Amino acid sequence: MDERDPHHALNNPIDDPDPTEWPDPYEKRPDPLDPGEPFGEEPRAPTGATSTSAPHPNQDIEAGDKAQPPKRDKLDE
C-alpha cells in the first residue's frame, strides 16, 4: 500500500471531532468515577455515583437487546 494513499489511516489526522463517534473522545465534563490522580491516596467515588461517560443502558447503542432484562414468567396465576 502506498504511504501517500489518501485513505490510509495515518494520512488522515484528527482535526475535528466526528459527530457520529461515540463515546465522544472530546468530552470535557469531569468524570465523577475518575478522581484524576493516577495512583495513591485519591478519594474514592461516592457510593452510587454514575459516570458521565457511561450512558444509561437504555441509551447505550452497544447494549442492544441486553439493555432490558428479560420479562419474568408469571407462574402464580
Coordinates of N, CA and C in Angstrom, one line a residue:
M1 N 0.8 -1.2 0.0 CA 0.0 0.0 0.0 C 0.9 1.2 0.0
D2 N 0.5 2.2 -0.8 CA 1.3 3.4 -0.9 C 1.1 4.3 0.3
E3 N 2.2 4.9 0.8 CA 2.0 5.7 2.0 C 1.3 7.0 1.7
R4 N 1.2 7.4 0.4 CA 0.5 8.6 0.1 C -1.0 8.4 -0.2
D5 N -1.4 7.2 0.0 CA -2.8 6.9 -0.2 C -3.7 7.8 0.6
P6 N -4.6 8.6 0.1 CA -5.4 9.5 0.9 C -6.3 8.8 1.9
H7 N -6.6 7.5 1.7 CA -7.5 6.8 2.6 C -6.7 6.0 3.7
H8 N -5.4 6.1 3.7 CA -4.6 5.5 4.7 C -4.9 6.2 6.1
A9 N -5.0 5.4 7.1 CA -5.4 6.0 8.4 C -4.4 7.0 8.9
L10 N -3.1 6.8 8.6 CA -2.1 7.8 9.1 C -2.1 9.0 8.3
N11 N -2.7 9.1 7.2 CA -2.7 10.3 6.3 C -4.0 11.1 6.6
N12 N -4.8 10.7 7.6 CA -5.9 11.5 8.0 C -5.9 11.8 9.5
P13 N -5.1 12.9 9.8 CA -5.0 13.2 11.3 C -6.4 13.8 11.7
I14 N -6.6 13.6 13.0 CA -7.9 14.1 13.6 C -7.8 15.6 13.9
D15 N -8.6 16.3 13.2 CA -8.6 17.8 13.5 C -9.9 18.1 14.3
D16 N -11.0 17.7 13.8 CA -12.3 18.0 14.4 C -12.9 16.7 14.9
P17 N -13.7 16.7 16.0 CA -14.3 15.5 16.4 C -15.4 15.0 15.4
D18 N -15.5 13.8 15.3 CA -16.5 13.2 14.4 C -17.8 13.1 15.2
P19 N -18.9 13.8 14.7 CA -20.1 13.9 15.5 C -20.8 12.5 15.6
T20 N -20.4 11.6 14.7 CA -21.1 10.3 14.8 C -20.3 9.3 15.7
E21 N -19.2 9.7 16.2 CA -18.4 8.8 17.0 C -18.9 8.8 18.5
W22 N -19.0 7.7 19.1 CA -19.5 7.6 20.5 C -18.6 6.5 21.2
P23 N -18.2 6.7 22.4 CA -18.4 7.9 23.2 C -17.5 9.1 22.7
D24 N -17.9 10.3 23.0 CA -17.2 11.4 22.5 C -15.8 11.5 23.1
P25 N -14.8 11.4 22.3 CA -13.4 11.5 22.8 C -13.0 12.9 23.2
Y26 N -13.8 13.9 22.9 CA -13.5 15.3 23.2 C -14.4 15.8 24.4
E27 N -15.0 14.8 25.1 CA -15.8 15.2 26.3 C -15.0 15.9 27.3
K28 N -15.5 17.1 27.7 CA -14.8 17.9 28.7 C -15.3 17.9 30.1
R29 N -16.5 17.2 30.3 CA -17.0 17.2 31.6 C -16.2 16.3 32.5
P30 N -16.0 16.6 33.8 CA -15.2 15.7 34.7 C -16.0 14.4 34.9
D31 N -15.3 13.3 35.0 CA -15.9 12.0 35.3 C -15.9 11.8 36.8
P32 N -17.0 11.7 37.5 CA -17.0 11.6 39.0 C -16.4 10.2 39.4
L33 N -16.3 9.3 38.6 CA -15.7 8.0 39.0 C -14.2 8.0 38.7
D34 N -13.6 9.0 38.1 CA -12.2 9.1 37.9 C -11.7 10.4 38.6
P35 N -11.1 10.2 39.8 CA -10.6 11.3 40.5 C -9.5 12.1 39.9
G36 N -8.9 11.6 38.8 CA -7.9 12.4 38.1 C -6.5 12.1 38.5
E37 N -6.2 11.5 39.7 CA -4.9 11.1 40.1 C -4.7 9.7 39.7
P38 N -3.5 9.4 39.1 CA -3.3 8.0 38.6 C -3.3 6.9 39.7
F39 N -2.5 7.2 40.8 CA -2.4 6.2 41.9 C -2.3 6.9 43.2
G40 N -2.4 6.1 44.3 CA -2.1 6.7 45.6 C -3.4 6.9 46.4
E41 N -3.4 7.9 47.2 CA -4.4 8.1 48.2 C -5.5 9.1 47.6
E42 N -6.0 8.8 46.5 CA -7.0 9.7 45.9 C -8.4 9.3 46.6
P43 N -9.3 10.3 46.7 CA -10.6 9.9 47.3 C -11.4 9.0 46.4
R44 N -12.2 8.1 47.1 CA -13.0 7.1 46.3 C -14.2 7.8 45.8
A45 N -14.8 7.3 44.7 CA -16.0 7.8 44.2 C -17.1 7.6 45.2
P46 N -18.0 8.5 45.3 CA -19.1 8.3 46.3 C -20.0 7.1 45.9
T47 N -20.6 6.5 46.9 CA -21.4 5.3 46.7 C -22.6 5.7 45.8
G48 N -22.9 5.0 44.8 CA -24.0 5.2 43.9 C -23.7 6.2 42.8
A49 N -22.4 6.7 42.7 CA -22.1 7.7 41.7 C -22.1 7.0 40.3
T50 N -22.6 7.8 39.4 CA -22.6 7.3 38.0 C -21.6 8.1 37.2
S51 N -21.0 7.4 36.2 CA -20.0 8.1 35.4 C -20.7 8.9 34.3
T52 N -20.2 10.1 34.0 CA -20.8 10.9 33.0 C -20.4 10.3 31.6
S53 N -19.5 9.5 31.5 CA -19.1 8.9 30.2 C -19.8 7.6 30.0
A54 N -20.4 7.0 31.0 CA -21.1 5.7 30.8 C -22.6 6.0 30.6
P55 N -23.2 5.7 29.5 CA -24.6 6.0 29.3 C -25.5 5.1 30.0
H56 N -26.7 5.5 30.2 CA -27.8 4.6 30.8 C -27.9 3.4 29.8
P57 N -28.1 2.2 30.3 CA -28.3 1.1 29.4 C -29.3 1.2 28.3
N58 N -30.4 2.0 28.6 CA -31.4 2.2 27.6 C -30.9 3.1 26.5
Q59 N -29.9 3.9 26.7 CA -29.3 4.8 25.7 C -28.0 4.3 25.1
D60 N -27.6 3.2 25.6 CA -26.3 2.6 25.1 C -26.5 1.9 23.8
I61 N -25.9 2.5 22.7 CA -26.1 1.9 21.4 C -25.5 0.5 21.2
E62 N -24.5 0.2 22.1 CA -23.9 -1.1 22.0 C -24.6 -2.2 22.8
A63 N -25.5 -1.8 23.7 CA -26.2 -2.7 24.6 C -27.2 -3.6 23.8
G64 N -27.9 -3.0 22.8 CA -28.9 -3.7 22.0 C -30.0 -4.3 22.8
D65 N -30.3 -5.6 22.7 CA -31.4 -6.2 23.4 C -31.0 -6.4 24.9
K66 N -29.8 -6.3 25.3 CA -29.4 -6.6 26.7 C -29.7 -5.4 27.6
A67 N -30.2 -4.3 27.0 CA -30.5 -3.1 27.8 C -31.6 -3.4 28.8
Q68 N -32.6 -4.2 28.4 CA -33.7 -4.5 29.2 C -33.6 -6.0 29.7
P69 N -33.8 -6.2 31.0 CA -33.7 -7.6 31.4 C -34.9 -8.4 30.8
P70 N -34.8 -9.7 30.7 CA -35.9 -10.5 30.2 C -37.1 -10.4 31.2
K71 N -38.3 -10.4 30.6 CA -39.5 -10.4 31.4 C -39.7 -11.7 32.2
R72 N -40.1 -11.5 33.4 CA -40.3 -12.6 34.3 C -41.6 -13.4 34.0
D73 N -41.5 -14.7 34.0 CA -42.7 -15.5 33.8 C -43.6 -15.4 35.0
K74 N -44.9 -15.3 34.7 CA -45.9 -15.3 35.7 C -46.4 -16.7 36.0
L75 N -45.8 -17.3 37.0 CA -46.1 -18.7 37.3 C -47.2 -18.8 38.3
D76 N -47.5 -17.8 39.1 CA -48.5 -17.8 40.1 C -49.8 -17.2 39.6
E77 N -50.5 -17.8 38.7 CA -51.7 -17.2 38.2 C -52.9 -18.0 38.7

